[in-house]
Coordinates of C-alpha atoms and ligand atoms in Angstrom, one line a residue:
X1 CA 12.7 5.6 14.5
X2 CA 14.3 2.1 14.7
X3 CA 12.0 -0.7 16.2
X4 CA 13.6 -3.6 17.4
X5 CA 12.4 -7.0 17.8
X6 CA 13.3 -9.4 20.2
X7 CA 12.4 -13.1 20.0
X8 CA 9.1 -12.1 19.8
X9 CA 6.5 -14.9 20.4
X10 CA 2.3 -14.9 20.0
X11 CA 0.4 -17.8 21.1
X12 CA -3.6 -16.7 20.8
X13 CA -5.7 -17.5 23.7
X14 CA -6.8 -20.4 21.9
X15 CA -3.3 -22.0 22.5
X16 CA -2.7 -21.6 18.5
X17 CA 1.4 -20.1 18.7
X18 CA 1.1 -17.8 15.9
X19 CA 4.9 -16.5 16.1
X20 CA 8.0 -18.4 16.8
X21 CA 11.2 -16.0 18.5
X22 CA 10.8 -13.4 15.4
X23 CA 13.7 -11.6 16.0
X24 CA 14.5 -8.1 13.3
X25 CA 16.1 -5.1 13.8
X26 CA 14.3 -2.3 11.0
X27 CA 16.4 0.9 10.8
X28 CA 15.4 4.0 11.0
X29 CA 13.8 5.2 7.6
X30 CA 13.2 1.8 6.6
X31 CA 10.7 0.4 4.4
X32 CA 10.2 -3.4 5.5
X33 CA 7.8 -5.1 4.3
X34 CA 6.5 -8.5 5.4
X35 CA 5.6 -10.8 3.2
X36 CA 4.6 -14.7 3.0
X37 CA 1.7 -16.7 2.3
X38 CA -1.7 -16.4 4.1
X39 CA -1.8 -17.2 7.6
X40 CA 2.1 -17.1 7.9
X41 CA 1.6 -14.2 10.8
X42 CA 2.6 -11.6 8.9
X43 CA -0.8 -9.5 10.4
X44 CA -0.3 -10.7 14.1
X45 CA 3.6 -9.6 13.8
X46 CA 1.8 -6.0 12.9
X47 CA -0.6 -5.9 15.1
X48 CA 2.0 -6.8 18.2
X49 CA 4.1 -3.7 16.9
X50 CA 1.1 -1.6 16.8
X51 CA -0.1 -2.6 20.3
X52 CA -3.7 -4.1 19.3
X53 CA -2.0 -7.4 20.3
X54 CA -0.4 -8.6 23.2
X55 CA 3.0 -9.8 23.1
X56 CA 2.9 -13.5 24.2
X57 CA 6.9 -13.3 25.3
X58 CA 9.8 -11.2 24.3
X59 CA 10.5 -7.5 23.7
X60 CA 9.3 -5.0 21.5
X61 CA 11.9 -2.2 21.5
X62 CA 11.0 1.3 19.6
X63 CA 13.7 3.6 19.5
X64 CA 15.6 2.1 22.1
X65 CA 12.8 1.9 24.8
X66 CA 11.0 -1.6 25.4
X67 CA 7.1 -0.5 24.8
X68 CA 5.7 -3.9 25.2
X69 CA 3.4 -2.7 27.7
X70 CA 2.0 1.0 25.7
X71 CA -0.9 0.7 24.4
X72 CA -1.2 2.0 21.0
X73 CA -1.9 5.8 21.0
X74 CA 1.7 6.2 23.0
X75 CA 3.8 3.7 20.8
X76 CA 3.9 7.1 17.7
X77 CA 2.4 5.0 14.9
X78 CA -0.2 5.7 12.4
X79 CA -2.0 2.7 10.6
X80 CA -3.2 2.3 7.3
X81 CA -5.8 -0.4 6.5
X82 CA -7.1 -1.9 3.3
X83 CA -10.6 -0.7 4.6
X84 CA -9.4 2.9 4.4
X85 CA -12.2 3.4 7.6
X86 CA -12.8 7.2 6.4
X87 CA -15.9 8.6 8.0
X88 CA -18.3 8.7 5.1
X89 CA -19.8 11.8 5.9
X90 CA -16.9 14.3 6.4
X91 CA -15.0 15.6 3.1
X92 CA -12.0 14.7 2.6
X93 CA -10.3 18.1 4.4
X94 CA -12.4 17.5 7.0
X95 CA -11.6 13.4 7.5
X96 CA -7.5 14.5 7.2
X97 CA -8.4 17.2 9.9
X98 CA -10.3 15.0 12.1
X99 CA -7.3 14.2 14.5
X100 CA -5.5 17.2 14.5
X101 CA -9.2 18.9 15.6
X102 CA -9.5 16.2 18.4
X103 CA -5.9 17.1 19.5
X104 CA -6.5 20.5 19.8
X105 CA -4.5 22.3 17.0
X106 CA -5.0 25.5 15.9
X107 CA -7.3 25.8 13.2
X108 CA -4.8 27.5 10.9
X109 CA -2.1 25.1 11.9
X110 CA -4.9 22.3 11.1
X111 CA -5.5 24.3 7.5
X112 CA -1.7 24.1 7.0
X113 CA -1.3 20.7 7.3
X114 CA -4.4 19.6 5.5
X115 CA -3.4 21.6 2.2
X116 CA 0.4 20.5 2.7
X117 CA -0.9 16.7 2.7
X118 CA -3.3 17.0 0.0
X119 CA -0.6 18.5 -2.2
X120 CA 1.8 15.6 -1.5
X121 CA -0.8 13.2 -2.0
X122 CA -2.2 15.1 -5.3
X123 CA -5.9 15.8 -2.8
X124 CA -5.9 19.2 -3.7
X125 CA -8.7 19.4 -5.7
X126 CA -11.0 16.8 -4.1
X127 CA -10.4 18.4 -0.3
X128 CA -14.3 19.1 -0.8
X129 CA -15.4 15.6 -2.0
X130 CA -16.6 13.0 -0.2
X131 CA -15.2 10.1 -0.1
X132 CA -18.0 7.8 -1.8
X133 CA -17.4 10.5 -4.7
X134 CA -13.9 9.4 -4.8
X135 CA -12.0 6.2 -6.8
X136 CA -10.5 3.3 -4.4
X137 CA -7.1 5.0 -5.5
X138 CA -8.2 8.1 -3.9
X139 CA -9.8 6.8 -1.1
X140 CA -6.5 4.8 0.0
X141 CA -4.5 8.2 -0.3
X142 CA -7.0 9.9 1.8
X143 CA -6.3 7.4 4.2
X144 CA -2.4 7.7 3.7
X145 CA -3.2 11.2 4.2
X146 CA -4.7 11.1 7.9
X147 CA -2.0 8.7 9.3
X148 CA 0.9 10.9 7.1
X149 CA -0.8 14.4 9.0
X150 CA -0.4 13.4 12.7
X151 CA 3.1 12.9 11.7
X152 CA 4.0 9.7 13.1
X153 CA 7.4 8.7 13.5
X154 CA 6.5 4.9 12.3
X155 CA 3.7 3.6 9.5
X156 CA 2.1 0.3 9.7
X157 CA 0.0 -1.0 6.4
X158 CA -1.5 -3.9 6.2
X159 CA -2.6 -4.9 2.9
X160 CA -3.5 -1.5 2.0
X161 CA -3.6 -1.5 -1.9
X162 CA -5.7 -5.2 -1.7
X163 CA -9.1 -3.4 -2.8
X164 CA -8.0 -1.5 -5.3
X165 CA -8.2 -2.8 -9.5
X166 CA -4.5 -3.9 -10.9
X167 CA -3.8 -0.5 -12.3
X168 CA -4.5 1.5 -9.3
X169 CA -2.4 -1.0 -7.5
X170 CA 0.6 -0.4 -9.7
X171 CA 0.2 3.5 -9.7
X172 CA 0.0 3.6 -5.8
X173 CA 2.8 1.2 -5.5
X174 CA 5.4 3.9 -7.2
X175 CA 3.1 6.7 -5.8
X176 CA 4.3 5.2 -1.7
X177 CA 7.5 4.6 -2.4
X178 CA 7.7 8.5 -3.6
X179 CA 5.4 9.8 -0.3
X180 CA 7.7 7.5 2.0
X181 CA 11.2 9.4 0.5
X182 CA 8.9 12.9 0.8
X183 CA 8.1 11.6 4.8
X184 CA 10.8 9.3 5.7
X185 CA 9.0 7.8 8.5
X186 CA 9.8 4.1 8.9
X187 CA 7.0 2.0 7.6
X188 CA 6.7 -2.0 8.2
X189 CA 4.2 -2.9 5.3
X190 CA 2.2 -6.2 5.4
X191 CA 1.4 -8.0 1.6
X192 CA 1.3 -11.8 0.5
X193 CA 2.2 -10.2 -3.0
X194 CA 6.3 -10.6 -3.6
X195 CA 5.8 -8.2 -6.6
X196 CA 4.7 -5.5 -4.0
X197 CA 7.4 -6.6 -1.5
X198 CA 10.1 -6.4 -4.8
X199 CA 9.2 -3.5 -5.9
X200 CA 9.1 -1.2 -2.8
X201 CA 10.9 -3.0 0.5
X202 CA 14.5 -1.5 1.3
X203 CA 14.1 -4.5 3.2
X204 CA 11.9 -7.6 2.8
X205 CA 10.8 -10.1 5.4
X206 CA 9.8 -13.0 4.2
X207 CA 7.8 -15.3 6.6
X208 CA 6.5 -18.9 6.4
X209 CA 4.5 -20.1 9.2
X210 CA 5.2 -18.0 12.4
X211 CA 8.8 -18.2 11.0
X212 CA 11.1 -15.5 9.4
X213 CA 12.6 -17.5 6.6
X214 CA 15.5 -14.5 5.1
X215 CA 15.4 -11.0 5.9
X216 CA 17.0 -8.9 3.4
X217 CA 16.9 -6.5 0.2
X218 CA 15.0 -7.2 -2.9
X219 CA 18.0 -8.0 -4.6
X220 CA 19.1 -10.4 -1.7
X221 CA 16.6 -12.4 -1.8
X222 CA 16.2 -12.1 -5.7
X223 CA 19.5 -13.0 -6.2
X224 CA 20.5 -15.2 -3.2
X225 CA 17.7 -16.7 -1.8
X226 CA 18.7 -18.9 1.5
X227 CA 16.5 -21.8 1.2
X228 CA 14.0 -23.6 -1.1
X229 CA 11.1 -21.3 0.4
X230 CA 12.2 -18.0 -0.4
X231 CA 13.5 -19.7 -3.9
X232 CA 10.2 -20.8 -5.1
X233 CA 8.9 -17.6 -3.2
X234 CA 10.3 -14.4 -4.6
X235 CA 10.0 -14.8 -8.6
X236 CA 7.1 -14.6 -11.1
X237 CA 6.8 -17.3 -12.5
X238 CA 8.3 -19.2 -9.8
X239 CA 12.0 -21.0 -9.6
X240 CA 12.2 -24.3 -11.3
X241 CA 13.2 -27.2 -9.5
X242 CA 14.8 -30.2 -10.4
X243 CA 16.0 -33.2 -7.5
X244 CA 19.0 -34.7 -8.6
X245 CA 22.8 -35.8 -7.0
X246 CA 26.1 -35.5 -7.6
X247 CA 28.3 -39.0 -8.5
X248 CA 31.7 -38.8 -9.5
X249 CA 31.9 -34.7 -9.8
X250 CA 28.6 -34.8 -11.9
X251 CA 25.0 -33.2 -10.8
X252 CA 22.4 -35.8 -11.9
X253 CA 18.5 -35.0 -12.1
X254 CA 16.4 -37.7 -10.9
X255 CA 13.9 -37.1 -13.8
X256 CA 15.2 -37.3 -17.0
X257 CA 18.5 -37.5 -18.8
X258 CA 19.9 -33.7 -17.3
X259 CA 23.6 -33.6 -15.8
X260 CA 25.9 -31.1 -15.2
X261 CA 29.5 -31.0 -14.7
X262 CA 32.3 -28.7 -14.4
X263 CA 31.5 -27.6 -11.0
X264 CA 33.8 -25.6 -8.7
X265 CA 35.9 -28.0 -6.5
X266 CA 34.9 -26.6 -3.7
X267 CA 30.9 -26.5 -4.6
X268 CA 31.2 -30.1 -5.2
X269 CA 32.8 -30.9 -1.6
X270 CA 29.9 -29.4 -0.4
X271 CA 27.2 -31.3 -3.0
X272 CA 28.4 -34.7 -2.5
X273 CA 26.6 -37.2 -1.0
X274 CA 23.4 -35.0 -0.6
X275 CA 20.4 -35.2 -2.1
X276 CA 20.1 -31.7 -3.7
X277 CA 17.7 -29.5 -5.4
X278 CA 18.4 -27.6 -8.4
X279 CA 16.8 -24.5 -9.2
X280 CA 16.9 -22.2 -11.4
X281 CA 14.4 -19.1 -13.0
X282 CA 12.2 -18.9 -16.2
X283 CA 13.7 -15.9 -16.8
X284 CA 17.4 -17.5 -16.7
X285 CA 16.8 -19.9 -19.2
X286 CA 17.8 -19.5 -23.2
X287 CA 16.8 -21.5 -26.1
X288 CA 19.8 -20.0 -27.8
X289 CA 23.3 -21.5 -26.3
X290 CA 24.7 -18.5 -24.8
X291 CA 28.6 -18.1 -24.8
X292 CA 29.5 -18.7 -20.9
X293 CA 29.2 -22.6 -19.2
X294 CA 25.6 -23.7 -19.4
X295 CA 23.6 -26.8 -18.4
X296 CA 21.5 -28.1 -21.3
X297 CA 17.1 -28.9 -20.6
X298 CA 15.7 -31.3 -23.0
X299 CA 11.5 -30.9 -22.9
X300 CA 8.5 -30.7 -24.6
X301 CA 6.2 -27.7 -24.9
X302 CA 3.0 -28.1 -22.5
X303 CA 1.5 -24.7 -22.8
X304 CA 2.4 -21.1 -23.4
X305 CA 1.2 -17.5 -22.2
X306 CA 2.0 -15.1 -24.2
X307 CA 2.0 -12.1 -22.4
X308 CA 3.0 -9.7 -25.3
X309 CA 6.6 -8.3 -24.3
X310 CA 7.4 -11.7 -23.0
X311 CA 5.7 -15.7 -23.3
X312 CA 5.9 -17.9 -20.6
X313 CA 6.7 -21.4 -21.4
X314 CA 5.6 -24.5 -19.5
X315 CA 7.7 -27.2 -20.3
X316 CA 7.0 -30.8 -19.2
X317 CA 9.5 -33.7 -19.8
X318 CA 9.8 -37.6 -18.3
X319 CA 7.4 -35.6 -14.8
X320 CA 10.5 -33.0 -15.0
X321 CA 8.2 -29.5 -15.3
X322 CA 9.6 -26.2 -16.0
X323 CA 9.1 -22.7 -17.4
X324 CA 10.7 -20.7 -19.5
X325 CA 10.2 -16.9 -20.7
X326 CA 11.1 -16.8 -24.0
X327 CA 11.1 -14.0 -26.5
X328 CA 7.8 -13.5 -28.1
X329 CA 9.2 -13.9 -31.3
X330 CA 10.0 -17.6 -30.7
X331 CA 7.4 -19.8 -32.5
X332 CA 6.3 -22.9 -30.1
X333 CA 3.9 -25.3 -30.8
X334 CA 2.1 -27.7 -27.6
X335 CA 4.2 -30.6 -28.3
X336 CA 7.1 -29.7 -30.3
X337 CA 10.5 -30.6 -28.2
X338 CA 11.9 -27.6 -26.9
X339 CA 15.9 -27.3 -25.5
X340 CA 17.0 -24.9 -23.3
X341 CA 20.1 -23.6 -21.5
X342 CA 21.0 -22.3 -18.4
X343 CA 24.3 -20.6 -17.1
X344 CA 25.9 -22.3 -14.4
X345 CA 26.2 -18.3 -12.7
X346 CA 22.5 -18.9 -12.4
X347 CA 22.0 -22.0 -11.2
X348 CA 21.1 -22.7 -7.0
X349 CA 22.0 -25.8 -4.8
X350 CA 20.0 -26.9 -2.2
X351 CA 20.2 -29.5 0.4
X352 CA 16.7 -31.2 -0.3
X353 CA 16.6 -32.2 3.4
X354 CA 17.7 -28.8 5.2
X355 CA 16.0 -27.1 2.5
X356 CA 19.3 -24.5 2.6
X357 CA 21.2 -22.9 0.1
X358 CA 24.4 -24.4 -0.7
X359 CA 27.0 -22.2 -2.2
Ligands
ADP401 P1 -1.4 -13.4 7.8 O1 -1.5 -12.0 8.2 O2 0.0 -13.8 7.4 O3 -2.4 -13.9 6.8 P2 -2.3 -13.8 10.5 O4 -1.3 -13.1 11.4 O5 -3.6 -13.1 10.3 O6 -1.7 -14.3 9.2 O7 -2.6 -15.2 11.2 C1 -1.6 -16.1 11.6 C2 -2.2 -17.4 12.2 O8 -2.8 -17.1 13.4 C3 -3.4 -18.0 11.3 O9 -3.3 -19.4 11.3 C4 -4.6 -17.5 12.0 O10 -5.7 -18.4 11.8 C5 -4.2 -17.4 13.4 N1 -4.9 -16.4 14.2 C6 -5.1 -15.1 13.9 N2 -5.8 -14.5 14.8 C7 -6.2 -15.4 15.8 C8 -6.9 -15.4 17.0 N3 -7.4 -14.3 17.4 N4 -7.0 -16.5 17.7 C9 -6.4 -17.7 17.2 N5 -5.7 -17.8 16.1 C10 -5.6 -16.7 15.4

């Protein structure tokens, strides 16, 4: 079902105003996830759809039909918590059969279900268990598996994967995208981790506080990001940065002796007279001068990770810092000079007062 928001505002009875007019439209299928830092709102946006918080002003549309004023159990959601709130005595059948029992199914219809969850959840063989007999993994799937069974139309996750260990995090990342192709239903999914957002949003919201700052896909925001948050937001390491200005149809950095010319006409119209922001990613930097245009970093090795199929290189130079991932071949020693290039296809403008994108 498509869920619609309109302008939606949340100011607590404290007078805090959580949410600014969050406006989205999520389609029908979707997996959106929100994602921002801690206490951007990306929780009280959730709990407003859900219903467990009331909406301050605007409209809350779900499938077409305003619901601001449903409470929860009519709004056709299920939730899924990082507590995965199982009832610690009842086996795993019997905590995915819970509602269906207090809804009054069948018991073979109930039977149905149950075995038909725990076989797209890979349950089948711990429907006995209970769940302190179970991994965190496990646990969380169980409590996939009782929101999945009533067969809501619309998922809501908050931070569902948070308790679990790094492995189990990527595992059930891959394993929900695969149960939300099998189910379908749309899903709004709350994280402050981009790498969760990146790697299963159809769309991604990202938020700073109580405001959405670019709603789009992975690759969007990845590859266009609209402003200097969502830049040094989306990326691991983050976007570089570099202040600088343009003079003459040349980009100069404030910090050391960088510059940059050759720009499109039509870029520089825009640059002029501004005081910009470059950025560009660690991962789009080369110490080898690739064939197309490039701008040329001069700086000194500061520290490096090396993280086995890649290093990450921190480079400091005249207060200009910057990182690079480099090949883990390359040899680098903490002090040694270091130059690196960057393709001009790769490179992002930004007003440094606006904070926008300029392209
Ligand atoms: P997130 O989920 O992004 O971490 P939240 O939605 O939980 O953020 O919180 C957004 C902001 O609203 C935070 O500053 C938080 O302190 C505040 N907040 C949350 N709940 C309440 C409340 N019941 N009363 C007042 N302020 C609240």
């Amino acid at each position: 079902m498509a869920i619609e928001c309109k302008n939606m505002v949340k100011i607590y009875p404290n007078g805090y105003q959580a949410i600014e007019g969050f406006n989205l439209h999520i389609d029908d299928g979707d997996f959106c996830v929100l994602v921002g830092p801690s206490g951007c709102g990306k929780s009280t946006t959730l709990r407003m759809i859900a219903g467990l918080e009331d909406i301050t002003h605007g409209t809350l549309e779900i499938d077409g039909k305003v619901v601001n004023k449903l409470p929860p159990k009519a709004r056709g959601i299920a939730m899924v918590f990082q507590s995965y709130a199982l009832y610690p005595t009842l086996t795993v059948y019997e905590n995915m059969a819970f509602a269906l029992d207090l809804a009054g199914f069948d018991e073979d219809i109930i039977d149905k279900r149950v075995r038909q969850t725990a076989e797209v959840l890979g349950l089948s063989d711990y429907l006995e268990r209970l769940p302190r007999n179970l991994s965190g993994g496990q646990r969380q799937r169980v409590a996939l598996g009782r929101a999945i069974i009533r067969r809501a139309k619309i998922f809501l996750m908050d931070e569902p994967l948070s308790n679990l260990d790094a492995k189990q995090r990527v595992s059930m990342r891959s394993e929900l995208v695969r149960i939300h192709r099998n189910v379908g239903a749309t899903t709004i999914y709350v994280t402050h981790d981009q790498i969760e957002a990146m790697t299963m949003a159809t769309k991604i919201v990202c938020m700073d506080v109580g405001v959405i700052k670019q709603v789009g896909t992975p690759e969007e925001l990845y590859s266009h990001p609209a402003n200097l948050f969502v830049a040094g937001f989306i990326g691991d390491p983050p976007m570089n940065f570099v202040n600088g200005h343009v003079e003459k149809g040349v980009f100069y950095s404030t910090l050391d002796d960088m510059k940059l010319d050759g720009l499109s006409p039509e870029l520089l119209e825009k640059l002029e007279g501004k005081k910009l922001v470059l950025g560009y990613r660690p991962e789009h930097s080369f110490v080898e001068k690739p064939e197309e245009d490039c701008v040329t970093v001069h700086s000194k090795v500061e520290v490096y990770e090396m993280l086995g199929d890649v290093q990450n290189v921190y480079c400091n130079r005249d207060g200009l810092t910057s990182i690079i991932k480099a090949a883990p071949e390359l040899n680098v020693e903490i002090g040694q000079d270091i130059t690196y290039y960057v393709k001009k296809a790769d490179l992002h403008f930004f007003d440094a007062e606006t904070e926008d994108v300029i392209e």
